[in-house]
Each structure stands twice: as C-alpha cells, then as structure tokens.
Amino acid sequence: MESEKHYTRKEMIRRLALLFAGTTLSRTSYAKPPLTGHRLTINGMPVALHACRVSAVPFNQVWPGYQRPLDQTELATFATWDMQSEVTVSLTSAVPIRKVAVRPLAAGIKPEINGPTIQFNVPHPMDLVVEINGYHHAIHLFAQPPVTIPLAQRKACTYYFGPGVHEIGKKELSSGDSVYLERGAVVHGCFHAINAHGVSISGRGIIDVSKLERGKGVGAIRLEGCSDCKVSGVILRDPDTWCLSLFGCSDIHIDGVKLIGLWRYNADGIDVCNSQRVVVSNCFVRSFDDGLVVKGKKGAYQHLPVDDVRFENCVVWCDWGKAFEIGAETVAPAIEKIRFHNCDIIRTSYAAMDILHGDGAAIRDIRFENIRIEMDEVHYQPKLQTQPQEVYADEGKGSYVPYLLEARITKTDYSQEERFGTLDRLTVADISISRQPGADMPASVFQGANDRAMIRDVQIHRWKFNGEPLNTLVAARITTDPFIESIQMI
C-alpha cells in the first residue's frame, strides 16, 4: 500500500509539490513533475502554474479496451486568475527562448522578450496560449472576469468545495442542486445528472477526472434529459471520455468553462447531442478528438432534434480530429439552426470545420461566421493506431495540410441508419485563415451522396487567406461534386 512505502526527502518534496499543484498520483496521472521551472506573475504578483497532460502526437483510436500509452503524451501547464482591467503578464522561461507565439494571434498581443522573461499586457479577460520554441509544452493562460457571487451565497450551495483537495467519485445531481468550486479547489471525480431541472455547476476550481478509469466516470460533466441548467467558470481536466456532454437536454448555458489535459482516447471537448436551445460561450477547449461537437445519437433521445445551438466567442485547439464538428452520428429528425460564431481555432488536426452526415437527419440552416483559423507551415498528419505497440511515424516534413471545411453526405463507420439525409442552407462567412507566407491554402470539399441526398444552397462570403480576399472557388481551393445544388461565392 502507498502508506507502507518510505520515500527519500527529495521524492517526498516532489510528491507534495504535485499535490499542491492540483495533480494526482494515480495510474492515469502525471508521470513526471510539472514544468514548474517557468515562473508567472500578474502585475508583479506570483501566480501558480498547474500541470496538465496533453497529446504530443495525433495518434488516436476508437476505444480498444486499454488506455493510451503515456509516451504519446507530454506535460503542459496552465494558470488562471480573475481580472477586470488591464494587467501585465510576466513569464520567466525555464528554457532558452528562440521564439515565442501568443495565441490566438487575432488578439494582437505582441510579447516583449528580455533574456529569459516574456512580458505582455492583457487588456481584458481572455484565454491565451503561450508557445515557447513551438507548440510542445505550451502554457495556457485563463484570465477570467471577477466572481460576483457573495461568499455566503457560494457557501449555501448544495455542494460547496473550498480550497484544497476533495474526493467525490461520480456525484449524481438532482433538480435544483447547485455546485460551487472556489479557486484552489481540486475536486477528483465527475458530475452526472439525469432528468434534472435547474442544476448549476460554477466556480473557479478544477474538476479532475484522472483517478477514474474509462467507464467509471462520465467525462467531467454529463447531463441527460436535463433542462434549464448552467455550467460556468470551472476548469475540467483529464476526462475518461467525452469531457462535457449533453444528451436530450434543453435550455442549457455553458459559459467560461476551460477544458484542458484531454489526452485519453476519444477525449472530445463539448458534445451537444439531440438537444435544443443550447449556448456555449467564452470557453477554451483543448481536445484530443473533436472539439465543439453537435451529434444526433441513436438511443433514448434519437426522437429529439438538435435545434438552436450556438457556439460563440470560444478558443479551440484540437489535437486530433475536427475543431468544429457536426456528426459523424446524425440520428435525429433534424439538426438545424446551428451557429459557430466569432471563434478562434488556434490549432487543428484533420479539419477546422466539418459536417459528416452519415444518417437520415435533415440538416439545415447551418452557419460558420467570423471564424479565425491559424495554421503552421508544417502539420503532423492525424493517424489511427491499429495495435497496442504501434509507434506514430511522421516527421512533419511532408505536405499534409488539414482541411479548412468538409461537408459530406456519406456512410461512415458510425452510421446507424440505411437512409441518407440532406443538407440545406449552409453559410460560411467572414473566414480568416493565417498560415506562414509561401505555405499552401487549406482545401475545402462539398460532397453529396445522390440526387435525393444533396447539399443545397451553400453561401461562401468573404474568405481571406493571410489577409488577401479569395474571390473564386478555385482560389479558395473548394471542390464539389454533381450532387451540389447551388454554391455561391460572394
């Protein structure tokens, strides 16, 4: 047993450091000390950097019954603080600095480098990623607005977690339950609600699922058949499967939630399945599978449509898969009025935006608007692992470029229905792609299935590549097939 072991003083200090950094020492936890050699201050005040495990290579597989080996992963760090006016961020690097990027690039933050120190100003709450010498071991910074809920009201919640470490396993929530995590709280476990109304999960603490094996948890948060619920402000780390998911829900608001440390197989970010009137706003998602997702799932809620779902003001980093995804499961009467608006994709793997339609739903009125996509000059190709000992092989020296946009009506391994569906009224407007000068423009493809399963009425408005307008389908590298009816580039 753990208590029967005797540790050296050095090992004991290391373990205590991990504990107070909010990490755990379970089978799926962090095998090495966090990168605490970096030091962070906000307006001169020290702020703690926490460890998180992330994917090092885009190598995934459909759940095979065993967990992903740690040698496909790496450690990164994150920090969080509250602010209401401009602050000065100072980050002292533990490694020699060759180059620095602060993403999203659209935030316009220009760091100053003075020896080992990186300094820049943050004008208002936002989510940033600092990359030192490339994207490995990135530093994720979450500047959040101040908490306005009085302390007495926070403590009056059904489940209140103050600073410190808490063990809850899988916590089942009922109608009217409220959960609050103070900054400094690390809650090991997950939250689940079925047929509940008026549930609230909020705060500034960390929900950490690293101690739960696949199938023992529900990701970090799962709501099924729930209504009028809100999730806000919390940090979700290391889920056993999809991180934050909704099934058959209505009137849900997810705001300011940060998803980090997703590295296990099929670790989607936020999945909205057969649900109505959902808003996902101001969130940061670094996923190891699709990032922001809409699905129609076969099962108890397949009779319900996906209707009126908005993703807005989010920052997404997708380590494997698609940053924005509708599909591949599309079992629903309809999937309609879906908006991805004013979002940044700072990295993606297979595609930035994707509609993969393999079932019978009527998909219609879909809008991708005001989306900024950042791409490097070199990308590592996403691959599926076929056996346990297989090693990822890609030097990153090839010509692979992720798709910008895919819209396909086609049968897939996930298809549950024989019939094909349709896709009508797709608008992709105000899209800005940033890539190193001289690198290729990412391609897009529209593919119908047959003359009864077509893509109709596609509007392409105001696309730019490195600031230059793209005025033709050829310039935008858009390909189509005979089962596309009306595609216009304006």
Short mmCIF file of C-alpha atoms in Angstrom, two decimals:
data_model
loop_
_atom_site.label_atom_id
_atom_site.label_comp_id
_atom_site.label_asym_id
_atom_site.label_seq_id
_atom_site.Cartn_x
_atom_site.Cartn_y
_atom_site.Cartn_z
CA MET A 1 0.00 0.00 0.00
CA GLU A 2 1.02 3.62 -0.56
CA SER A 3 1.27 4.34 3.18
CA GLU A 4 3.74 1.49 3.68
CA LYS A 5 6.31 2.95 1.31
CA HIS A 6 9.25 5.04 2.51
CA TYR A 7 10.38 7.93 0.34
CA THR A 8 13.55 9.93 0.16
CA ARG A 9 13.28 13.56 1.18
CA LYS A 10 13.59 14.58 -2.49
CA GLU A 11 10.76 12.27 -3.53
CA MET A 12 8.55 13.45 -0.69
CA ILE A 13 9.05 17.09 -1.72
CA ARG A 14 8.22 16.19 -5.31
CA ARG A 15 5.01 14.44 -4.28
CA LEU A 16 3.92 17.31 -2.07
CA ALA A 17 4.61 19.74 -4.93
CA LEU A 18 2.40 17.67 -7.20
CA LEU A 19 -0.35 17.57 -4.62
CA PHE A 20 -0.41 21.32 -4.12
CA ALA A 21 -0.23 21.88 -7.88
CA GLY A 22 -3.56 20.05 -8.07
CA THR A 23 -2.19 16.94 -9.77
CA THR A 24 -2.72 13.35 -8.72
CA LEU A 25 -0.59 10.23 -8.50
CA SER A 26 -2.99 7.65 -9.92
CA ARG A 27 -2.38 5.24 -12.78
CA THR A 28 -3.54 7.78 -15.35
CA SER A 29 -1.86 10.73 -13.69
CA TYR A 30 1.27 12.70 -14.36
CA ALA A 31 4.37 10.55 -14.57
CA LYS A 32 6.81 13.46 -14.29
CA PRO A 33 6.94 16.64 -12.20
CA PRO A 34 5.14 19.61 -13.74
CA LEU A 35 7.18 22.17 -15.65
CA THR A 36 7.41 24.43 -12.63
CA GLY A 37 10.71 25.86 -13.86
CA HIS A 38 8.60 28.55 -15.54
CA ARG A 39 7.55 31.40 -13.25
CA LEU A 40 4.47 33.56 -13.78
CA THR A 41 3.49 36.89 -12.28
CA ILE A 42 0.44 39.07 -12.89
CA ASN A 43 1.09 42.72 -12.05
CA GLY A 44 4.14 41.51 -10.15
CA MET A 45 2.23 39.00 -8.00
CA PRO A 46 3.16 35.30 -8.33
CA VAL A 47 0.50 33.03 -9.85
CA ALA A 48 0.73 29.23 -9.67
CA LEU A 49 1.25 27.15 -12.80
CA HIS A 50 -0.60 23.82 -12.74
CA ALA A 51 0.32 20.67 -14.65
CA CYS A 52 -1.81 19.01 -17.29
CA ARG A 53 -1.17 16.08 -19.59
CA VAL A 54 -1.81 16.68 -23.29
CA SER A 55 -1.26 14.82 -26.53
CA ALA A 56 2.21 15.00 -28.08
CA VAL A 57 1.28 13.30 -31.39
CA PRO A 58 -2.04 12.97 -33.32
CA PHE A 59 -2.41 9.20 -32.80
CA ASN A 60 -5.89 8.05 -31.74
CA GLN A 61 -8.15 5.01 -31.98
CA VAL A 62 -11.71 4.00 -31.23
CA TRP A 63 -11.73 2.72 -27.64
CA PRO A 64 -9.80 -0.56 -27.74
CA GLY A 65 -10.21 -1.60 -24.10
CA TYR A 66 -6.84 -0.29 -22.94
CA GLN A 67 -5.65 3.21 -22.27
CA ARG A 68 -3.30 5.31 -24.32
CA PRO A 69 0.42 4.93 -23.53
CA LEU A 70 1.99 7.92 -21.85
CA ASP A 71 4.87 8.08 -24.32
CA GLN A 72 2.38 9.55 -26.84
CA THR A 73 1.75 12.44 -24.45
CA GLU A 74 3.57 15.29 -22.77
CA LEU A 75 3.15 17.71 -19.90
CA ALA A 76 1.94 21.26 -20.35
CA THR A 77 0.93 23.92 -17.83
CA PHE A 78 -1.94 26.29 -17.18
CA ALA A 79 -2.72 29.20 -14.88
CA THR A 80 -5.86 31.14 -14.08
CA TRP A 81 -6.67 34.43 -12.41
CA ASP A 82 -9.52 36.94 -12.16
CA MET A 83 -9.23 40.45 -13.62
CA GLN A 84 -11.44 43.38 -14.58
CA SER A 85 -8.90 45.84 -16.05
CA GLU A 86 -5.62 45.56 -17.94
CA VAL A 87 -2.83 43.55 -16.33
CA THR A 88 0.83 42.92 -17.10
CA VAL A 89 1.82 39.28 -17.55
CA SER A 90 5.45 38.33 -16.93
CA LEU A 91 6.57 34.78 -17.71
CA THR A 92 10.12 33.71 -16.92
CA SER A 93 11.05 30.72 -19.04
CA ALA A 94 12.93 27.70 -17.72
CA VAL A 95 14.38 27.04 -21.18
CA PRO A 96 16.35 29.29 -23.57
CA ILE A 97 13.96 31.24 -25.79
CA ARG A 98 14.32 31.02 -29.56
CA LYS A 99 10.84 32.22 -30.48
CA VAL A 100 7.52 32.98 -28.79
CA ALA A 101 3.93 32.99 -30.03
CA VAL A 102 0.92 34.21 -28.05
CA ARG A 103 -2.29 32.74 -29.47
CA PRO A 104 -4.90 33.50 -30.67
CA LEU A 105 -2.90 35.70 -33.00
CA ALA A 106 -6.06 37.72 -33.60
CA ALA A 107 -5.80 39.01 -30.01
CA GLY A 108 -2.92 41.12 -31.30
CA ILE A 109 -0.69 40.57 -28.28
CA LYS A 110 2.96 41.30 -29.05
CA PRO A 111 5.26 39.89 -26.36
CA GLU A 112 8.48 41.60 -25.36
CA ILE A 113 11.40 39.26 -24.70
CA ASN A 114 14.16 40.29 -22.32
CA GLY A 115 16.56 37.42 -21.70
CA PRO A 116 14.52 34.60 -20.12
CA THR A 117 11.46 36.82 -19.50
CA ILE A 118 8.42 37.24 -21.72
CA GLN A 119 6.18 40.20 -20.94
CA PHE A 120 2.91 41.46 -22.40
CA ASN A 121 -0.30 43.20 -21.38
CA VAL A 122 -3.74 41.57 -21.30
CA PRO A 123 -6.45 44.23 -21.69
CA HIS A 124 -9.47 42.20 -20.54
CA PRO A 125 -10.46 38.62 -19.61
CA MET A 126 -9.49 36.19 -22.37
CA ASP A 127 -7.93 32.78 -22.99
CA LEU A 128 -4.36 32.70 -24.31
CA VAL A 129 -1.70 30.14 -25.12
CA VAL A 130 2.00 30.98 -24.89
CA GLU A 131 4.20 28.77 -27.06
CA ILE A 132 7.93 28.88 -26.38
CA ASN A 133 10.00 27.41 -29.23
CA GLY A 134 6.95 25.75 -30.80
CA TYR A 135 3.74 24.19 -29.55
CA HIS A 136 5.17 21.44 -27.30
CA HIS A 137 4.79 22.01 -23.52
CA ALA A 138 2.58 25.05 -24.08
CA ILE A 139 1.49 27.41 -21.29
CA HIS A 140 -2.28 28.03 -21.19
CA LEU A 141 -3.46 31.23 -19.52
CA PHE A 142 -7.09 31.75 -18.46
CA ALA A 143 -7.85 35.34 -17.46
CA GLN A 144 -11.38 35.29 -16.08
CA PRO A 145 -13.81 38.02 -15.01
CA PRO A 146 -14.20 38.61 -11.26
CA VAL A 147 -16.57 36.46 -9.24
CA THR A 148 -19.64 38.48 -8.31
CA ILE A 149 -21.47 35.89 -6.18
CA PRO A 150 -21.15 36.76 -2.45
CA LEU A 151 -19.22 34.24 -0.34
CA ALA A 152 -22.24 33.45 1.85
CA GLN A 153 -24.28 32.60 -1.24
CA ARG A 154 -21.48 30.41 -2.61
CA LYS A 155 -21.24 28.51 0.67
CA ALA A 156 -25.00 27.98 0.66
CA CYS A 157 -24.77 25.82 -2.49
CA THR A 158 -25.85 22.19 -2.25
CA TYR A 159 -22.24 21.13 -2.74
CA TYR A 160 -19.56 23.66 -1.80
CA PHE A 161 -15.86 22.92 -2.29
CA GLY A 162 -13.40 25.29 -0.68
CA PRO A 163 -9.67 25.45 -1.47
CA GLY A 164 -7.99 22.05 -1.12
CA VAL A 165 -8.33 18.54 -2.50
CA HIS A 166 -11.71 16.75 -2.47
CA GLU A 167 -12.64 13.18 -3.47
CA ILE A 168 -16.18 12.64 -4.75
CA GLY A 169 -16.10 9.76 -7.26
CA LYS A 170 -19.15 10.07 -9.54
CA LYS A 171 -21.55 12.57 -7.97
CA GLU A 172 -25.22 12.29 -9.04
CA LEU A 173 -27.09 15.60 -9.05
CA SER A 174 -30.84 16.19 -8.66
CA SER A 175 -33.18 19.00 -9.65
CA GLY A 176 -32.25 22.31 -8.05
CA ASP A 177 -28.78 21.20 -6.97
CA SER A 178 -26.03 23.81 -7.08
CA VAL A 179 -22.29 23.13 -7.06
CA TYR A 180 -19.57 25.70 -6.39
CA LEU A 181 -15.79 25.24 -6.55
CA GLU A 182 -13.65 28.00 -5.08
CA ARG A 183 -10.36 28.91 -6.70
CA GLY A 184 -7.80 26.49 -5.28
CA ALA A 185 -10.30 23.62 -5.05
CA VAL A 186 -9.36 20.41 -6.87
CA VAL A 187 -12.30 18.01 -6.99
CA HIS A 188 -11.35 14.48 -8.05
CA GLY A 189 -14.37 12.92 -9.72
CA CYS A 190 -17.21 13.93 -12.04
CA PHE A 191 -20.81 15.20 -12.02
CA HIS A 192 -23.81 13.48 -13.60
CA ALA A 193 -27.50 14.43 -13.77
CA ILE A 194 -30.45 12.60 -15.35
CA ASN A 195 -33.88 14.23 -15.86
CA ALA A 196 -32.93 17.12 -13.60
CA HIS A 197 -34.09 20.74 -13.82
CA GLY A 198 -32.27 23.86 -12.68
CA VAL A 199 -28.83 22.34 -11.96
CA SER A 200 -25.89 24.75 -11.63
CA ILE A 201 -22.15 23.97 -11.61
CA SER A 202 -19.90 27.01 -11.27
CA GLY A 203 -16.79 28.50 -9.73
CA ARG A 204 -13.07 28.79 -10.39
CA GLY A 205 -11.82 25.40 -9.21
CA ILE A 206 -10.72 22.26 -11.07
CA ILE A 207 -12.80 19.14 -11.73
CA ASP A 208 -10.16 16.45 -12.25
CA VAL A 209 -11.17 13.02 -13.59
CA SER A 210 -7.67 11.50 -13.66
CA LYS A 211 -8.43 8.95 -10.92
CA LEU A 212 -11.34 7.40 -12.84
CA GLU A 213 -10.70 4.75 -15.46
CA ARG A 214 -12.65 4.68 -18.71
CA GLY A 215 -16.28 3.83 -18.00
CA LYS A 216 -16.04 4.67 -14.30
CA GLY A 217 -16.76 8.33 -14.95
CA VAL A 218 -18.92 10.33 -17.37
CA GLY A 219 -16.20 12.64 -18.53
CA ALA A 220 -16.13 15.63 -16.18
CA ILE A 221 -19.81 16.63 -16.56
CA ARG A 222 -22.68 14.80 -18.28
CA LEU A 223 -26.30 15.95 -18.39
CA GLU A 224 -29.05 13.65 -19.73
CA GLY A 225 -32.65 14.70 -20.23
CA CYS A 226 -31.97 17.88 -18.25
CA SER A 227 -33.37 21.40 -18.65
CA ASP A 228 -32.62 24.95 -17.53
CA CYS A 229 -29.07 24.19 -16.36
CA LYS A 230 -25.86 26.24 -16.30
CA VAL A 231 -22.17 25.34 -16.18
CA SER A 232 -19.79 28.27 -15.76
CA GLY A 233 -16.22 29.20 -14.91
CA VAL A 234 -14.84 25.82 -13.84
CA ILE A 235 -11.75 24.09 -15.24
CA LEU A 236 -12.21 20.49 -16.45
CA ARG A 237 -9.09 18.31 -16.55
CA ASP A 238 -8.28 14.80 -17.77
CA PRO A 239 -11.71 13.24 -18.53
CA ASP A 240 -12.02 9.48 -19.04
CA THR A 241 -14.05 10.04 -22.24
CA TRP A 242 -16.03 12.97 -23.75
CA CYS A 243 -15.36 15.84 -21.38
CA LEU A 244 -18.62 17.81 -21.19
CA SER A 245 -21.66 16.26 -22.85
CA LEU A 246 -25.39 16.89 -23.21
CA PHE A 247 -27.92 14.24 -24.26
CA GLY A 248 -31.57 15.12 -24.83
CA CYS A 249 -31.30 18.42 -22.95
CA SER A 250 -32.89 21.84 -23.38
CA ASP A 251 -32.19 25.41 -22.30
CA ILE A 252 -28.56 24.89 -21.28
CA HIS A 253 -25.91 27.62 -20.95
CA ILE A 254 -22.21 26.70 -20.77
CA ASP A 255 -20.09 29.80 -20.19
CA GLY A 256 -16.42 30.46 -19.46
CA VAL A 257 -15.54 26.79 -18.95
CA LYS A 258 -11.93 25.70 -19.61
CA LEU A 259 -11.15 22.19 -20.89
CA ILE A 260 -7.51 21.19 -20.54
CA GLY A 261 -5.50 18.00 -20.10
CA LEU A 262 -7.51 15.93 -22.61
CA TRP A 263 -5.21 13.15 -23.84
CA ARG A 264 -7.01 9.82 -23.43
CA TYR A 265 -8.60 8.04 -26.41
CA ASN A 266 -11.76 9.76 -27.78
CA ALA A 267 -11.48 12.74 -25.44
CA ASP A 268 -13.94 15.07 -27.20
CA GLY A 269 -14.42 18.56 -25.84
CA ILE A 270 -18.06 19.70 -25.63
CA ASP A 271 -20.70 17.43 -27.26
CA VAL A 272 -24.29 18.59 -27.78
CA CYS A 273 -26.47 15.59 -28.70
CA ASN A 274 -30.22 15.70 -29.55
CA SER A 275 -30.59 18.91 -27.53
CA GLN A 276 -32.36 22.25 -28.00
CA ARG A 277 -31.62 25.86 -27.11
CA VAL A 278 -28.01 25.47 -26.05
CA VAL A 279 -25.45 28.28 -25.78
CA VAL A 280 -21.73 27.58 -25.38
CA SER A 281 -19.86 30.86 -24.89
CA ASN A 282 -16.43 32.15 -23.84
CA CYS A 283 -14.97 28.67 -23.45
CA PHE A 284 -11.46 27.32 -24.05
CA VAL A 285 -11.22 23.77 -25.38
CA ARG A 286 -8.05 21.79 -26.00
CA SER A 287 -9.33 18.37 -27.01
CA PHE A 288 -7.90 15.03 -28.07
CA ASP A 289 -10.67 14.28 -30.57
CA ASP A 290 -13.32 16.64 -31.90
CA GLY A 291 -13.56 19.99 -30.09
CA LEU A 292 -17.02 21.63 -30.30
CA VAL A 293 -19.45 18.98 -31.49
CA VAL A 294 -23.11 18.56 -32.50
CA LYS A 295 -24.47 15.00 -32.82
CA GLY A 296 -27.67 13.01 -33.21
CA LYS A 297 -27.12 9.83 -31.22
CA LYS A 298 -29.07 6.61 -31.62
CA GLY A 299 -30.74 5.65 -28.35
CA ALA A 300 -33.14 7.09 -25.81
CA TYR A 301 -33.13 10.61 -27.28
CA GLN A 302 -32.96 9.90 -31.03
CA HIS A 303 -36.55 11.15 -31.47
CA LEU A 304 -35.42 14.63 -30.42
CA PRO A 305 -33.96 17.15 -32.87
CA VAL A 306 -30.85 19.24 -32.40
CA ASP A 307 -32.27 22.74 -32.63
CA ASP A 308 -30.92 26.23 -31.91
CA VAL A 309 -27.34 25.60 -30.74
CA ARG A 310 -24.82 28.44 -30.59
CA PHE A 311 -21.07 28.25 -30.03
CA GLU A 312 -19.68 31.75 -29.66
CA ASN A 313 -16.53 33.56 -28.53
CA CYS A 314 -14.61 30.30 -27.97
CA VAL A 315 -10.95 29.34 -28.47
CA VAL A 316 -10.28 25.79 -29.68
CA TRP A 317 -7.13 23.69 -30.03
CA CYS A 318 -7.87 20.25 -31.49
CA ASP A 319 -5.02 17.74 -31.13
CA TRP A 320 -6.80 15.04 -33.17
CA GLY A 321 -9.91 15.29 -35.30
CA LYS A 322 -12.07 18.31 -36.15
CA ALA A 323 -12.19 21.58 -34.25
CA PHE A 324 -15.87 22.21 -35.15
CA GLU A 325 -17.88 19.09 -36.00
CA ILE A 326 -21.47 18.26 -36.93
CA GLY A 327 -21.61 14.45 -36.99
CA ALA A 328 -20.46 11.83 -37.64
CA GLU A 329 -23.57 10.49 -35.85
CA THR A 330 -26.64 12.29 -37.26
CA VAL A 331 -29.60 10.24 -35.96
CA ALA A 332 -32.31 12.85 -35.32
CA PRO A 333 -35.44 14.18 -37.03
CA ALA A 334 -33.50 17.35 -37.80
CA ILE A 335 -30.26 19.15 -36.96
CA GLU A 336 -30.99 22.83 -37.53
CA LYS A 337 -30.16 26.39 -36.57
CA ILE A 338 -26.57 25.64 -35.58
CA ARG A 339 -24.18 28.62 -35.25
CA PHE A 340 -20.43 28.74 -34.78
CA HIS A 341 -19.75 32.46 -34.32
CA ASN A 342 -16.72 34.64 -33.52
CA CYS A 343 -14.35 31.84 -32.58
CA ASP A 344 -10.61 31.17 -32.89
CA ILE A 345 -9.16 27.83 -33.98
CA ILE A 346 -5.54 28.10 -32.94
CA ARG A 347 -4.62 24.55 -33.98
CA THR A 348 -6.46 21.68 -35.61
CA SER A 349 -5.58 18.24 -36.89
CA TYR A 350 -7.92 16.81 -39.55
CA ALA A 351 -10.21 19.75 -40.31
CA ALA A 352 -11.12 23.14 -38.92
CA MET A 353 -14.86 22.89 -39.75
CA ASP A 354 -16.67 19.68 -40.63
CA ILE A 355 -20.11 18.29 -41.41
CA LEU A 356 -20.02 14.49 -41.72
CA HIS A 357 -23.58 13.34 -42.40
CA GLY A 358 -24.00 9.56 -42.34
CA ASP A 359 -27.60 9.08 -41.17
CA GLY A 360 -31.08 10.33 -42.06
CA ALA A 361 -31.43 13.71 -40.37
CA ALA A 362 -32.49 16.81 -42.25
CA ILE A 363 -29.55 19.14 -41.59
CA ARG A 364 -30.38 22.75 -42.38
CA ASP A 365 -29.64 26.36 -41.56
CA ILE A 366 -26.00 25.95 -40.51
CA ARG A 367 -23.71 28.96 -40.14
CA PHE A 368 -19.96 29.26 -39.59
CA GLU A 369 -19.37 33.00 -39.14
CA ASN A 370 -16.43 35.19 -38.19
CA ILE A 371 -14.03 32.29 -37.65
CA ARG A 372 -10.26 32.79 -37.45
CA ILE A 373 -8.08 29.77 -38.22
CA GLU A 374 -4.34 29.58 -37.52
CA MET A 375 -2.16 27.02 -39.29
CA ASP A 376 1.58 26.35 -39.15
CA GLU A 377 3.74 25.80 -42.18
CA VAL A 378 4.19 22.16 -41.05
CA HIS A 379 1.48 19.85 -39.70
CA TYR A 380 1.68 16.32 -38.32
CA GLN A 381 -0.85 14.06 -40.02
CA PRO A 382 -3.53 12.54 -37.74
CA LYS A 383 -3.46 8.74 -37.78
CA LEU A 384 -5.37 5.83 -36.30
CA GLN A 385 -3.43 3.36 -34.20
CA THR A 386 -4.13 -0.26 -35.20
CA GLN A 387 -2.30 -2.22 -32.49
CA PRO A 388 -1.05 -1.55 -28.94
CA GLN A 389 2.68 -1.35 -29.70
CA GLU A 390 2.39 0.65 -32.89
CA VAL A 391 4.54 3.78 -32.94
CA TYR A 392 3.43 7.05 -34.51
CA ALA A 393 5.57 7.81 -37.54
CA ASP A 394 5.52 11.26 -39.12
CA GLU A 395 8.48 13.59 -39.20
CA GLY A 396 6.26 16.55 -40.02
CA LYS A 397 8.24 17.17 -43.19
CA GLY A 398 5.54 16.21 -45.69
CA SER A 399 2.92 18.25 -47.48
CA TYR A 400 -0.02 17.40 -45.19
CA VAL A 401 -2.41 20.31 -44.57
CA PRO A 402 -5.69 19.98 -42.60
CA TYR A 403 -8.93 20.65 -44.42
CA LEU A 404 -10.42 24.07 -43.89
CA LEU A 405 -14.01 22.82 -44.37
CA GLU A 406 -15.56 19.46 -45.19
CA ALA A 407 -19.26 18.91 -45.85
CA ARG A 408 -20.03 15.32 -46.88
CA ILE A 409 -23.15 13.18 -47.06
CA THR A 410 -21.73 9.68 -46.92
CA LYS A 411 -21.94 6.46 -44.94
CA THR A 412 -19.29 6.06 -42.24
CA ASP A 413 -18.32 3.51 -39.60
CA TYR A 414 -20.64 5.42 -37.25
CA SER A 415 -23.76 5.36 -39.46
CA GLN A 416 -26.81 3.82 -37.79
CA GLU A 417 -29.48 4.31 -40.45
CA GLU A 418 -29.77 2.99 -44.01
CA ARG A 419 -31.36 6.12 -45.43
CA PHE A 420 -29.43 9.23 -46.40
CA GLY A 421 -30.28 12.66 -45.10
CA THR A 422 -29.98 16.09 -46.68
CA LEU A 423 -28.01 19.28 -46.06
CA ASP A 424 -29.67 22.62 -46.89
CA ARG A 425 -28.76 26.26 -46.30
CA LEU A 426 -25.12 26.29 -45.28
CA THR A 427 -23.43 29.68 -44.86
CA VAL A 428 -19.69 30.08 -44.29
CA ALA A 429 -18.92 33.77 -43.88
CA ASP A 430 -16.06 36.01 -42.76
CA ILE A 431 -13.44 33.29 -42.55
CA SER A 432 -9.84 34.33 -41.99
CA ILE A 433 -7.00 31.82 -42.46
CA SER A 434 -3.50 32.63 -41.23
CA ARG A 435 -0.62 30.48 -42.46
CA GLN A 436 3.08 31.09 -42.95
CA PRO A 437 3.82 33.04 -46.15
CA GLY A 438 4.50 30.67 -49.02
CA ALA A 439 2.55 27.80 -47.44
CA ASP A 440 -0.46 26.29 -49.19
CA MET A 441 -4.05 27.37 -48.69
CA PRO A 442 -6.03 24.58 -46.94
CA ALA A 443 -8.61 22.84 -49.14
CA SER A 444 -12.39 22.52 -48.70
CA VAL A 445 -14.75 19.90 -50.15
CA PHE A 446 -18.52 19.58 -50.62
CA GLN A 447 -19.83 16.07 -51.40
CA GLY A 448 -23.42 14.88 -51.74
CA ALA A 449 -24.49 11.22 -51.86
CA ASN A 450 -27.01 11.02 -54.74
CA ASP A 451 -29.78 13.05 -56.37
CA ARG A 452 -32.01 12.53 -53.31
CA ALA A 453 -29.30 13.27 -50.75
CA MET A 454 -27.88 16.56 -51.94
CA ILE A 455 -26.22 19.63 -50.49
CA ARG A 456 -28.30 22.69 -51.42
CA ASP A 457 -27.83 26.44 -51.13
CA VAL A 458 -24.24 26.98 -49.99
CA GLN A 459 -23.20 30.61 -49.46
CA ILE A 460 -19.49 31.46 -49.25
CA HIS A 461 -18.92 35.05 -48.09
CA ARG A 462 -15.71 36.99 -47.50
CA TRP A 463 -12.92 34.46 -47.10
CA LYS A 464 -9.35 35.69 -46.63
CA PHE A 465 -6.01 33.89 -46.71
CA ASN A 466 -3.19 35.80 -44.99
CA GLY A 467 -5.31 38.92 -45.37
CA GLU A 468 -5.92 38.53 -49.11
CA PRO A 469 -9.50 38.07 -50.34
CA LEU A 470 -10.41 34.78 -52.04
CA ASN A 471 -12.81 35.62 -54.84
CA THR A 472 -13.30 32.31 -56.68
CA LEU A 473 -13.87 28.67 -55.78
CA VAL A 474 -10.54 27.86 -57.40
CA ALA A 475 -8.66 30.43 -55.35
CA ALA A 476 -10.34 29.11 -52.20
CA ARG A 477 -9.44 25.51 -53.18
CA ILE A 478 -13.10 24.45 -52.97
CA THR A 479 -14.09 21.25 -54.78
CA THR A 480 -17.62 19.97 -55.36
CA ASP A 481 -19.38 17.00 -56.95
CA PRO A 482 -22.56 16.64 -59.11
CA PHE A 483 -24.77 16.39 -56.02
CA ILE A 484 -24.30 20.03 -55.01
CA GLU A 485 -27.17 22.31 -55.93
CA SER A 486 -26.28 26.00 -55.86
CA ILE A 487 -22.98 27.09 -54.33
CA GLN A 488 -22.24 30.79 -54.49
CA MET A 489 -19.09 32.66 -53.59
CA ILE A 490 -19.89 36.28 -52.82
#
